[in-house]
PDB file of N, CA and C in Angstrom:
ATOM      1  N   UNK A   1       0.829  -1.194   0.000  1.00  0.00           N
ATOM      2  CA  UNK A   1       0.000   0.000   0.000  1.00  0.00           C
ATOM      3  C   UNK A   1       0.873   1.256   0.000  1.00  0.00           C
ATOM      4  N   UNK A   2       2.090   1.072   0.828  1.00  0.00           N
ATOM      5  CA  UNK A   2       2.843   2.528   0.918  1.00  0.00           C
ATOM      6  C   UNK A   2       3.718   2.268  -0.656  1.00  0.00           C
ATOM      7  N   UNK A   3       3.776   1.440  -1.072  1.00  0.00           N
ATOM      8  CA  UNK A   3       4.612   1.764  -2.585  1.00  0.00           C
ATOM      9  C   UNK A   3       3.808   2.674  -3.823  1.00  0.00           C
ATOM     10  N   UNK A   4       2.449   1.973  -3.245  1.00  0.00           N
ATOM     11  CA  UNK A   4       1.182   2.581  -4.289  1.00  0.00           C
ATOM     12  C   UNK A   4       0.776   3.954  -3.869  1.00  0.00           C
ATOM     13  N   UNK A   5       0.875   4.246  -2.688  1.00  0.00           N
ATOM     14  CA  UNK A   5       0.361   5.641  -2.299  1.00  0.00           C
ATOM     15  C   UNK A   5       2.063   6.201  -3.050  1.00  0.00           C
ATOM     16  N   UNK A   6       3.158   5.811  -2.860  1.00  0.00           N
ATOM     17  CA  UNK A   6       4.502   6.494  -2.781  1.00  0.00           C
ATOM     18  C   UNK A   6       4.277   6.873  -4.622  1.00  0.00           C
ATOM     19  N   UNK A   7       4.504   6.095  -5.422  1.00  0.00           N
ATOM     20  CA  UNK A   7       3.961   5.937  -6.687  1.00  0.00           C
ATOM     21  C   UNK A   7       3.348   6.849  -7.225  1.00  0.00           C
ATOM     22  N   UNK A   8       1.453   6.773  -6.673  1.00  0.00           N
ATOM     23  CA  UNK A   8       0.803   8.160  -7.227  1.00  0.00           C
ATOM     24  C   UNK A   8       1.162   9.209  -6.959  1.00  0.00           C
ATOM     25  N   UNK A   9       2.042   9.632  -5.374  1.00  0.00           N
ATOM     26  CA  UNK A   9       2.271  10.906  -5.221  1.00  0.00           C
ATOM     27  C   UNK A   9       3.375  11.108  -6.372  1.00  0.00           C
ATOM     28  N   UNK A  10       4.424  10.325  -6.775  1.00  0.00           N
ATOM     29  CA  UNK A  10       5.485  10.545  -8.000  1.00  0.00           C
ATOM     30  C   UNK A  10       4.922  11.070  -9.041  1.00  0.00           C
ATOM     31  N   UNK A  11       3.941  10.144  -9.589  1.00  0.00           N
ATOM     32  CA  UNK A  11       3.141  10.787 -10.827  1.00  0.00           C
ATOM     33  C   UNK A  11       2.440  12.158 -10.743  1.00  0.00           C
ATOM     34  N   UNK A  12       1.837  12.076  -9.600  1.00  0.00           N
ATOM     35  CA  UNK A  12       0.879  13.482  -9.449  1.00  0.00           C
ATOM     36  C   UNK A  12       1.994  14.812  -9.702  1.00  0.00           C
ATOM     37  N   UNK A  13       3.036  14.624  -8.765  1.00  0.00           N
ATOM     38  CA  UNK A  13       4.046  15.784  -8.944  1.00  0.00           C
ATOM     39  C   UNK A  13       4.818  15.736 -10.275  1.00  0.00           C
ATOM     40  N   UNK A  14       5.041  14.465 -11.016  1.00  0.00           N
ATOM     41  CA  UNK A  14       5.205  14.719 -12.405  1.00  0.00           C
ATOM     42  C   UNK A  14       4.039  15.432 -13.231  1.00  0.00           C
ATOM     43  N   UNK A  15       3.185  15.079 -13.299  1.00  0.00           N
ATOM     44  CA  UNK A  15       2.384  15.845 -13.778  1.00  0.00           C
ATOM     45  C   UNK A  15       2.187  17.055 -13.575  1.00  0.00           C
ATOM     46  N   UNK A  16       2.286  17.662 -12.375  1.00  0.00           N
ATOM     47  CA  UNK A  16       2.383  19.113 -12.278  1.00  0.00           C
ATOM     48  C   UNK A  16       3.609  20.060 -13.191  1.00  0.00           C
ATOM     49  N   UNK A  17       5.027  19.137 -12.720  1.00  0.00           N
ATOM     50  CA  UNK A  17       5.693  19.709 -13.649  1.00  0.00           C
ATOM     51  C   UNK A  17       5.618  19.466 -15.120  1.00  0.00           C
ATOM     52  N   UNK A  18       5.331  18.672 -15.526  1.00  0.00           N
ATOM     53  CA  UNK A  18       5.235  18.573 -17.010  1.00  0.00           C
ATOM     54  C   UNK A  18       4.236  19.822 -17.437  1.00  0.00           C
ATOM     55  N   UNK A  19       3.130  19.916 -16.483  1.00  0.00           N
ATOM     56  CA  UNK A  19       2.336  21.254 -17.380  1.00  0.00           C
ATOM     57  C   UNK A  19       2.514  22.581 -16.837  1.00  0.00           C
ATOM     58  N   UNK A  20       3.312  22.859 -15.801  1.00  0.00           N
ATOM     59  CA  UNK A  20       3.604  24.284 -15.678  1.00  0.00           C
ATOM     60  C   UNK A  20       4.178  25.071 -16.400  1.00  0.00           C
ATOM     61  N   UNK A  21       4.076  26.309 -16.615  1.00  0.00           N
ATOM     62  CA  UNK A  21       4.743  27.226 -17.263  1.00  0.00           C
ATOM     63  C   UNK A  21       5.963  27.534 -17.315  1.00  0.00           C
ATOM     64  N   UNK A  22       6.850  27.334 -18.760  1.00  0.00           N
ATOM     65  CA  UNK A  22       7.950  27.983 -18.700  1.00  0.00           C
ATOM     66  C   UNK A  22       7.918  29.161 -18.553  1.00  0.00           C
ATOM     67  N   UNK A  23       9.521  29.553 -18.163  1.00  0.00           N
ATOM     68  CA  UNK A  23       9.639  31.149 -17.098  1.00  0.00           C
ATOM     69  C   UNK A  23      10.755  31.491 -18.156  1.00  0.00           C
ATOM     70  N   UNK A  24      11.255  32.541 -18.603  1.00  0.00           N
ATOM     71  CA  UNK A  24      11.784  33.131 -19.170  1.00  0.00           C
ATOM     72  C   UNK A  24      12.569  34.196 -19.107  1.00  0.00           C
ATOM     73  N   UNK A  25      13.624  34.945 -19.005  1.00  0.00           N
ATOM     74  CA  UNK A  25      14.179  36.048 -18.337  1.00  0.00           C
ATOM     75  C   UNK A  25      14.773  36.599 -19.818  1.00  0.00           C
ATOM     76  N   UNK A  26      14.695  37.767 -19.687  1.00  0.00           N
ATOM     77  CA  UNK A  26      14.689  38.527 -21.482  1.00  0.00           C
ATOM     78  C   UNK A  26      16.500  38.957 -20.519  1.00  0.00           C
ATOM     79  N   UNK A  27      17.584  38.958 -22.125  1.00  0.00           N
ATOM     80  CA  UNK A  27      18.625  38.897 -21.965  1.00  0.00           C
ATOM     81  C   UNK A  27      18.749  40.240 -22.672  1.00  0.00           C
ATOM     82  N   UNK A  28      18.489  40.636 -23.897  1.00  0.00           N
ATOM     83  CA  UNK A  28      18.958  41.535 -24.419  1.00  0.00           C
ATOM     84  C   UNK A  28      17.510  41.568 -25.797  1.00  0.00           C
ATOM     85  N   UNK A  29      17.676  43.306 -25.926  1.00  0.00           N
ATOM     86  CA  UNK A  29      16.500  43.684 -26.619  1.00  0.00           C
ATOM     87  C   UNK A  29      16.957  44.204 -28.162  1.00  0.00           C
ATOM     88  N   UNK A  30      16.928  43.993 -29.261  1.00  0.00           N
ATOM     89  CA  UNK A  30      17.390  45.377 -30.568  1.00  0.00           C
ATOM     90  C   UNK A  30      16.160  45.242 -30.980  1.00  0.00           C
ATOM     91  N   UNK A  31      15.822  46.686 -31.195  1.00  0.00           N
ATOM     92  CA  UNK A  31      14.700  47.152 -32.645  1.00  0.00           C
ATOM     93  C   UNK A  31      12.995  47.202 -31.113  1.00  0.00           C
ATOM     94  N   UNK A  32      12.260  47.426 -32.233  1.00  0.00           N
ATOM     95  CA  UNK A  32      11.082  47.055 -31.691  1.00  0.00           C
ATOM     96  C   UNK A  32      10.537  45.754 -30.971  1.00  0.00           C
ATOM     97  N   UNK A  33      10.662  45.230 -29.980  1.00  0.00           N
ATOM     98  CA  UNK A  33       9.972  44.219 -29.013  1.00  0.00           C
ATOM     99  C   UNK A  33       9.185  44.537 -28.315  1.00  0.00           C
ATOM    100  N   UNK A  34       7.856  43.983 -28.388  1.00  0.00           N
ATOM    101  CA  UNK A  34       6.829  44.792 -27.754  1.00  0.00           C
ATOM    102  C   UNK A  34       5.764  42.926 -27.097  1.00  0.00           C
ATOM    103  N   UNK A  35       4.782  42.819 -26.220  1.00  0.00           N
ATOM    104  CA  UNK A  35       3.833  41.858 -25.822  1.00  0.00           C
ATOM    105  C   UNK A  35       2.974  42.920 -25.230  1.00  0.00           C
ATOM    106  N   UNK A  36       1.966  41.989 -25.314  1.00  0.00           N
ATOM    107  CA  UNK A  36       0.377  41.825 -24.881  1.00  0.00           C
ATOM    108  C   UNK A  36       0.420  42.071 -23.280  1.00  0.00           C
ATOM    109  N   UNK A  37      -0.255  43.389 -22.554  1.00  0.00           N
ATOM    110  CA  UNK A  37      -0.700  43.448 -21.898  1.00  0.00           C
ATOM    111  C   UNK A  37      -1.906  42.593 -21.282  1.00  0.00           C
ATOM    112  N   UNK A  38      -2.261  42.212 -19.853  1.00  0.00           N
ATOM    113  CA  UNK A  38      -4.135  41.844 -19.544  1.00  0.00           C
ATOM    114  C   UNK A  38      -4.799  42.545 -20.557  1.00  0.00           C
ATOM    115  N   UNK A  39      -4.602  43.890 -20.280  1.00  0.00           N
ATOM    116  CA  UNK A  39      -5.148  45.021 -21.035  1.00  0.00           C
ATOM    117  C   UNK A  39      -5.658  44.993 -22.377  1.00  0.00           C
ATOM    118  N   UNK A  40      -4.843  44.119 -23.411  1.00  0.00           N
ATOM    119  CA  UNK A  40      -4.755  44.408 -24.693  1.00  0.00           C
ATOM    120  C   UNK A  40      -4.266  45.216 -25.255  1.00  0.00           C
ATOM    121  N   UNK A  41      -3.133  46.202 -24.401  1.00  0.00           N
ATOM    122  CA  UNK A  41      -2.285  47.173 -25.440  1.00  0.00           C
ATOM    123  C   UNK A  41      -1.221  46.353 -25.027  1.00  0.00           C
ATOM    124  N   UNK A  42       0.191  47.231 -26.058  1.00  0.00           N
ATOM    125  CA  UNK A  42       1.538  46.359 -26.462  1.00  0.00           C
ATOM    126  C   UNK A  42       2.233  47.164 -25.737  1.00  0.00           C
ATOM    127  N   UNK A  43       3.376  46.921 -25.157  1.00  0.00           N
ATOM    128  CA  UNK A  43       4.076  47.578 -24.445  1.00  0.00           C
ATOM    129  C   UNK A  43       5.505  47.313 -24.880  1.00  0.00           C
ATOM    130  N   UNK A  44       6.637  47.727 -24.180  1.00  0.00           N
ATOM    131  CA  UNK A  44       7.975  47.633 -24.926  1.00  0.00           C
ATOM    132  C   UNK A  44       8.141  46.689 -23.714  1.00  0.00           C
ATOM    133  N   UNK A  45       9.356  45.274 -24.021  1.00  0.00           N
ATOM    134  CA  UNK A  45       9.901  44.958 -23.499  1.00  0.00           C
ATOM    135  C   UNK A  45      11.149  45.146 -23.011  1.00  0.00           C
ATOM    136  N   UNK A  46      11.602  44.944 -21.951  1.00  0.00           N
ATOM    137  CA  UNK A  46      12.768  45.583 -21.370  1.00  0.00           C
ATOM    138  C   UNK A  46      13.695  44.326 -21.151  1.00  0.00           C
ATOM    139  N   UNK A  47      15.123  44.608 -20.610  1.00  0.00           N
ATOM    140  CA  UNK A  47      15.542  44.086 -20.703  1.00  0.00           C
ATOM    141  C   UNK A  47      15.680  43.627 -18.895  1.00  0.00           C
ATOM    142  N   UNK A  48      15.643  41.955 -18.350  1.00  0.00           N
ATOM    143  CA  UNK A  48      15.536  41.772 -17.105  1.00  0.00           C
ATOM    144  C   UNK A  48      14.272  41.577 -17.137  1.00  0.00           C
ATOM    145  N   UNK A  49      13.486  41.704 -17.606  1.00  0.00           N
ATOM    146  CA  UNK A  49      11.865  41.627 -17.431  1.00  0.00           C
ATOM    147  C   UNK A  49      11.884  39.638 -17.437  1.00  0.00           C
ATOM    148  N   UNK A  50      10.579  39.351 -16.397  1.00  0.00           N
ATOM    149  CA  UNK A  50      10.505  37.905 -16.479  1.00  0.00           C
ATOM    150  C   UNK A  50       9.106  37.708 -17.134  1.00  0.00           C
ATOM    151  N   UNK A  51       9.384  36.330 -18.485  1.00  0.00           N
ATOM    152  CA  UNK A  51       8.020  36.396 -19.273  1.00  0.00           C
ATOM    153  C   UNK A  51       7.614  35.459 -18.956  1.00  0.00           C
ATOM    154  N   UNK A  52       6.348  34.936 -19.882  1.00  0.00           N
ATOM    155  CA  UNK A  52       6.110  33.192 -19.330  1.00  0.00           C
ATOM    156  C   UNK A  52       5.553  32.826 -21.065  1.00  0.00           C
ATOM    157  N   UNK A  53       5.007  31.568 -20.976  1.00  0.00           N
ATOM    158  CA  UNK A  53       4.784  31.080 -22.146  1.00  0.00           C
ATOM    159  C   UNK A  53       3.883  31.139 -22.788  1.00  0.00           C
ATOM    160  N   UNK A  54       2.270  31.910 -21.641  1.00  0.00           N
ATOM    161  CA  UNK A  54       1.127  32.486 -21.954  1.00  0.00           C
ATOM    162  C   UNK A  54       1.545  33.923 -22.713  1.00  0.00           C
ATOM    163  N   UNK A  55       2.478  34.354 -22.356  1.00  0.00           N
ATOM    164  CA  UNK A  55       2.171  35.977 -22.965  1.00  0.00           C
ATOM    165  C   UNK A  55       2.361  36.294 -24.974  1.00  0.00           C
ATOM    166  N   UNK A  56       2.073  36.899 -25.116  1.00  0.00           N
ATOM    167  CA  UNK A  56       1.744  37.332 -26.752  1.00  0.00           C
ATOM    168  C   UNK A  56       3.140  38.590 -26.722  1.00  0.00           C
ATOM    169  N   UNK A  57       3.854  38.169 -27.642  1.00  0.00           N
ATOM    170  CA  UNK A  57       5.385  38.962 -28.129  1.00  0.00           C
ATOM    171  C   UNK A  57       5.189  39.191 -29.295  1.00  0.00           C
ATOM    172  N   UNK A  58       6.098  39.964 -30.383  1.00  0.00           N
ATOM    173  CA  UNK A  58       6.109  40.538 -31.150  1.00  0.00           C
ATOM    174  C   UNK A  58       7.073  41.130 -31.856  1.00  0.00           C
ATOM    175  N   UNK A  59       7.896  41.047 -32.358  1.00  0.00           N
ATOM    176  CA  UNK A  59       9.521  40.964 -32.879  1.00  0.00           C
ATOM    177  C   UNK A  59       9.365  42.583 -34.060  1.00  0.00           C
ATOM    178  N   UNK A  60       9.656  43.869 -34.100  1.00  0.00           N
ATOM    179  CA  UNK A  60       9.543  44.125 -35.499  1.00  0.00           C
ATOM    180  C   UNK A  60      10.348  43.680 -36.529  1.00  0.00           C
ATOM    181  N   UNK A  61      10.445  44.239 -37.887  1.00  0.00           N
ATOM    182  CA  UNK A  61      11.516  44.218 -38.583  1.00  0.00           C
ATOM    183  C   UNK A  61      12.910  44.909 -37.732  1.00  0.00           C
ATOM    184  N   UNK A  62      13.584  44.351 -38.507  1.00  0.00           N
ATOM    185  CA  UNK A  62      15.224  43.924 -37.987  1.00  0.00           C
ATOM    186  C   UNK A  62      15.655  44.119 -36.151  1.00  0.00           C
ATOM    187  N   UNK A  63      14.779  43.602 -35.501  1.00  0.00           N
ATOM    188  CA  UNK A  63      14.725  43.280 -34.171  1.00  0.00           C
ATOM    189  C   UNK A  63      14.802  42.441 -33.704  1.00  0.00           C
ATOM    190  N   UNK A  64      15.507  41.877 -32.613  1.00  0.00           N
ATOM    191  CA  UNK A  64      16.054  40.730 -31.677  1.00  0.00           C
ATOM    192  C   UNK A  64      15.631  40.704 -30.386  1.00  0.00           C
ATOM    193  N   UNK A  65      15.695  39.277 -30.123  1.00  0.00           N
ATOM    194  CA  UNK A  65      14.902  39.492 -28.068  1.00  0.00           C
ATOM    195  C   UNK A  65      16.080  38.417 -28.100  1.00  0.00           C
ATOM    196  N   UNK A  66      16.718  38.311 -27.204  1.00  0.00           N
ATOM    197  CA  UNK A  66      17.230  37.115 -26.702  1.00  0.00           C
ATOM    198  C   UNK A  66      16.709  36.515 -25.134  1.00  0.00           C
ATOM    199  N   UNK A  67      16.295  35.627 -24.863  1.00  0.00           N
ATOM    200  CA  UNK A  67      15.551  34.935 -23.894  1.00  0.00           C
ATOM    201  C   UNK A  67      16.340  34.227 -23.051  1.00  0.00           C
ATOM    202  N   UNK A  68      16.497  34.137 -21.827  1.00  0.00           N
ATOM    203  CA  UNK A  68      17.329  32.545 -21.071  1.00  0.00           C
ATOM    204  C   UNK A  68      16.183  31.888 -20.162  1.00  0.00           C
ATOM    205  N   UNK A  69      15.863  29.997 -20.758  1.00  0.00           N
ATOM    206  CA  UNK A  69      15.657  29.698 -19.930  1.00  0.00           C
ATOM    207  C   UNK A  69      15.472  29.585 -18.761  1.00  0.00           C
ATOM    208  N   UNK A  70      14.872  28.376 -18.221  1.00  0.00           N
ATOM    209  CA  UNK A  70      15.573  28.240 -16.443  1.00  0.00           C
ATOM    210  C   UNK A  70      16.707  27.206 -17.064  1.00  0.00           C
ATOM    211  N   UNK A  71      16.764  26.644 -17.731  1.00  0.00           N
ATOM    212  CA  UNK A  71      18.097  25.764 -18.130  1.00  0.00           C
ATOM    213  C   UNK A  71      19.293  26.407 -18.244  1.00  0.00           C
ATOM    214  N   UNK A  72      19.550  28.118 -18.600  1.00  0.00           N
ATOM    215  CA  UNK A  72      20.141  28.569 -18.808  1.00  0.00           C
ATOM    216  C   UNK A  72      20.244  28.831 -20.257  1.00  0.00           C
ATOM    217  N   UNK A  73      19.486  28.134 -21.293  1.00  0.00           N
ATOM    218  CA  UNK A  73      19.828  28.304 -22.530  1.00  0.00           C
ATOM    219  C   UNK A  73      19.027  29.264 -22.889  1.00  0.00           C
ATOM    220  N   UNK A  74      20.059  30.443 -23.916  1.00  0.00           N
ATOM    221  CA  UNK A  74      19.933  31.679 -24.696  1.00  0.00           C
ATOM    222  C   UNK A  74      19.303  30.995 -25.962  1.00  0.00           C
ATOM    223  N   UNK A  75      18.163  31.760 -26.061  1.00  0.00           N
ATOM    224  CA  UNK A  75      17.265  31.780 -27.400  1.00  0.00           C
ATOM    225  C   UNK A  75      16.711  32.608 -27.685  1.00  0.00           C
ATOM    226  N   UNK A  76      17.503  33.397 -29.160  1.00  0.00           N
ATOM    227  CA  UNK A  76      17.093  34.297 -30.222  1.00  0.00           C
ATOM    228  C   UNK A  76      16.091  34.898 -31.024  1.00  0.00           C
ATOM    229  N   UNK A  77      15.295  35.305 -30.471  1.00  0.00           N
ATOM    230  CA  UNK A  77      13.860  35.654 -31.171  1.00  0.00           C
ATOM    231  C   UNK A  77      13.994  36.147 -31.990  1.00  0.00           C
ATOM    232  N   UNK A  78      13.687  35.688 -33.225  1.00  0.00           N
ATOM    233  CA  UNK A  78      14.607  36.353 -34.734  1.00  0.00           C
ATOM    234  C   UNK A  78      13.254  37.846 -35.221  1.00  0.00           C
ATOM    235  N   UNK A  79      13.439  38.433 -36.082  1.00  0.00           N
ATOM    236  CA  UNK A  79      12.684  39.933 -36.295  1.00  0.00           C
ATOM    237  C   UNK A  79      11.163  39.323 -37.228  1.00  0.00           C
ATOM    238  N   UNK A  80      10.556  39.835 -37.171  1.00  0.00           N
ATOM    239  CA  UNK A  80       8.969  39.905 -37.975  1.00  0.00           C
ATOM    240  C   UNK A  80       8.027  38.724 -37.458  1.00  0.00           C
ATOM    241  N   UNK A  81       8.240  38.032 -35.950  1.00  0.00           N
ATOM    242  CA  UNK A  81       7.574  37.105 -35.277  1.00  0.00           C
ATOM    243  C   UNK A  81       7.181  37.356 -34.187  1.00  0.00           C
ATOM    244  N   UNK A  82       5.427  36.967 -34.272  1.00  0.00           N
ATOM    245  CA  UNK A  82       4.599  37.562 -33.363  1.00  0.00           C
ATOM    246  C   UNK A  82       3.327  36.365 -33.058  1.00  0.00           C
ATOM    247  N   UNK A  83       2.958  35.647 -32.097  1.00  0.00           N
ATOM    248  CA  UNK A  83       2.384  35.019 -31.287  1.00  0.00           C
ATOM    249  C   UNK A  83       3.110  34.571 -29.896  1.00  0.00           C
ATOM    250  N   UNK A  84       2.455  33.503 -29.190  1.00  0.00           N
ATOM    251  CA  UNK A  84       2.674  33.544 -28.018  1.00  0.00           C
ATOM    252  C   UNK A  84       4.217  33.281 -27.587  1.00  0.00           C
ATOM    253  N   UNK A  85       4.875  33.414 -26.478  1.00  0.00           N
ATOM    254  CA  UNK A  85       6.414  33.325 -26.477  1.00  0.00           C
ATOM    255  C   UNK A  85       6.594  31.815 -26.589  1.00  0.00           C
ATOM    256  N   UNK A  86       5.887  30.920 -26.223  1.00  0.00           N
ATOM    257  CA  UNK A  86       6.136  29.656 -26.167  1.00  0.00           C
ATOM    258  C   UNK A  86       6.248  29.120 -27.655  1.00  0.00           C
ATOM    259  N   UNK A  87       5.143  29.782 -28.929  1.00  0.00           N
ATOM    260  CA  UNK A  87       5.124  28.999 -30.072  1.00  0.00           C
ATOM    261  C   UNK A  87       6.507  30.304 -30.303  1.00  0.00           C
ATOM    262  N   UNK A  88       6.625  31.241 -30.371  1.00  0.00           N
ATOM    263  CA  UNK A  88       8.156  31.667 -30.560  1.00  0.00           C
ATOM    264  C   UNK A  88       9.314  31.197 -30.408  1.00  0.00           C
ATOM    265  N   UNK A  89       9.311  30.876 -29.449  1.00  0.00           N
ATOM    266  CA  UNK A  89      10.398  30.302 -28.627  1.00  0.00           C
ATOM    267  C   UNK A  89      10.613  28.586 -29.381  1.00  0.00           C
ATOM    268  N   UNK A  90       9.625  28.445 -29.649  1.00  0.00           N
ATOM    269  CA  UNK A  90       9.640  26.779 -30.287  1.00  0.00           C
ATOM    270  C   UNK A  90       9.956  27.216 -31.811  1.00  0.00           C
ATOM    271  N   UNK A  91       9.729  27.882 -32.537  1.00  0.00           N
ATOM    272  CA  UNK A  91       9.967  28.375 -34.038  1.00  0.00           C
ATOM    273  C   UNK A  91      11.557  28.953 -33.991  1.00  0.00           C
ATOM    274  N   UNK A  92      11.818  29.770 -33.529  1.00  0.00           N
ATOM    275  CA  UNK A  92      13.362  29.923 -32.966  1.00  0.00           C
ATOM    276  C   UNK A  92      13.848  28.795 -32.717  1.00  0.00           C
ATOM    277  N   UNK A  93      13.938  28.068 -31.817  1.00  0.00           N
ATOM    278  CA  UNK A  93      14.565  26.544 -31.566  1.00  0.00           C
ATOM    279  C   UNK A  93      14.950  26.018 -32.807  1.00  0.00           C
ATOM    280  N   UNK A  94      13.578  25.566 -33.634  1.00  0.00           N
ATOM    281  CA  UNK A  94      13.744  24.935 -34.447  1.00  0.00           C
ATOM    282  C   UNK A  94      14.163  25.072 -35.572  1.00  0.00           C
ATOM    283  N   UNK A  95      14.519  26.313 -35.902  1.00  0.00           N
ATOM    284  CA  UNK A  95      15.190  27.269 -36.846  1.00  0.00           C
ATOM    285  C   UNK A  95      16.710  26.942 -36.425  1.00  0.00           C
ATOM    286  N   UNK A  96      17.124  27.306 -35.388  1.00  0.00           N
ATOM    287  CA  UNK A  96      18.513  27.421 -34.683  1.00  0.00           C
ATOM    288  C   UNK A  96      18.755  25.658 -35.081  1.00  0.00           C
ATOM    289  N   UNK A  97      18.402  24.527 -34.740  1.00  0.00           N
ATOM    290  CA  UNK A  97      18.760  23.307 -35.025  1.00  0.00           C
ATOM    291  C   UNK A  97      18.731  23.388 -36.195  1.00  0.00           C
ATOM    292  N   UNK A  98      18.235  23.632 -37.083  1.00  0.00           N
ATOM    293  CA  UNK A  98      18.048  23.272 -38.589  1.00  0.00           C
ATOM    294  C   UNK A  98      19.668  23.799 -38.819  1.00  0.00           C
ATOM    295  N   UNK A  99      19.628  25.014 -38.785  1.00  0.00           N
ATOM    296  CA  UNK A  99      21.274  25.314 -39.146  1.00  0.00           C
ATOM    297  C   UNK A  99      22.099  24.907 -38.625  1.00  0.00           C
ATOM    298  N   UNK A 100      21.741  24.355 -37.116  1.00  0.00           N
ATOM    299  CA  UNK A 100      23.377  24.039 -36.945  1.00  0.00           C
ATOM    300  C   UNK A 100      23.321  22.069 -37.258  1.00  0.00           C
ATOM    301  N   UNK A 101      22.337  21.791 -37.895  1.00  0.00           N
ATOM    302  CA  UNK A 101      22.462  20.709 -38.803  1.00  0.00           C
ATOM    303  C   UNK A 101      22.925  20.946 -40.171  1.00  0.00           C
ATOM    304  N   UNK A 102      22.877  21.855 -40.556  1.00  0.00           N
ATOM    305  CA  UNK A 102      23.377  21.941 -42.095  1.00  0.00           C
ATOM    306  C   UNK A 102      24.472  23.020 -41.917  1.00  0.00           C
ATOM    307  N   UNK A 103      25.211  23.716 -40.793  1.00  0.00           N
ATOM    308  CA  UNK A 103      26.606  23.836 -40.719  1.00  0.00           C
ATOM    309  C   UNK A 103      27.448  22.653 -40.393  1.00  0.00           C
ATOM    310  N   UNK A 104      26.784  21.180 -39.577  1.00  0.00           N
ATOM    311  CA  UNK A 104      27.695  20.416 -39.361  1.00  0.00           C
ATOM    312  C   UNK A 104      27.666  19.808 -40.839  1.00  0.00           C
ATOM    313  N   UNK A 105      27.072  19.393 -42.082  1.00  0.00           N
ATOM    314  CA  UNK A 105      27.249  18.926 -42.906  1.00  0.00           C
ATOM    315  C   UNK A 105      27.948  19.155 -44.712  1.00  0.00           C
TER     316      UNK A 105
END
């Protein structure tokens, strides 16, 4: 009985972390970077500001956000990309692997 109670409590707290929110800490800003207020107006992002994966970002032309994990890993929010930071942050990623698959080859 105590392996099975020990067990679900494992899973239950996996599960919490698997769906909580990534946290985000903005590293450095160029050009226009702006997100979604509660409000619905856009505001400028700063640099030190902490985001999460609900909020709505916005890159202009020739503008950069750079982001750090909680892992520590720096990720590049490239210019003219705008939905939530999480599908950003995943489009960046997967951009950044693509090249450094076809620089290793």
């Amino acid at each position: 009985m105590k392996k099975f109670f020990s067990l679900c409590v494992i899973f239950v707290l996996f599960g919490f972390a698997l769906f909580a929110e990534q946290n985000y800490l903005v590293r450095a800003v160029s050009g226009k970077v702006t997100y979604r207020e509660k409000d619905g107006t856009w505001s400028p992002v700063k640099v030190g500001m902490r985001m999460t994966d609900s909020m709505k970002v916005a890159t202009g032309l020739n503008s950069t956000m750079v982001v750090v994990s909680g892992a520590e890993n720096s990720i590049v929010i490239l210019p003219l990309k705008t939905g939530s930071l999480k599908d950003v942050v995943a489009y960046s990623t997967d951009n950044n692997l693509m090249k450094n698959v076809a620089l290793k080859n």
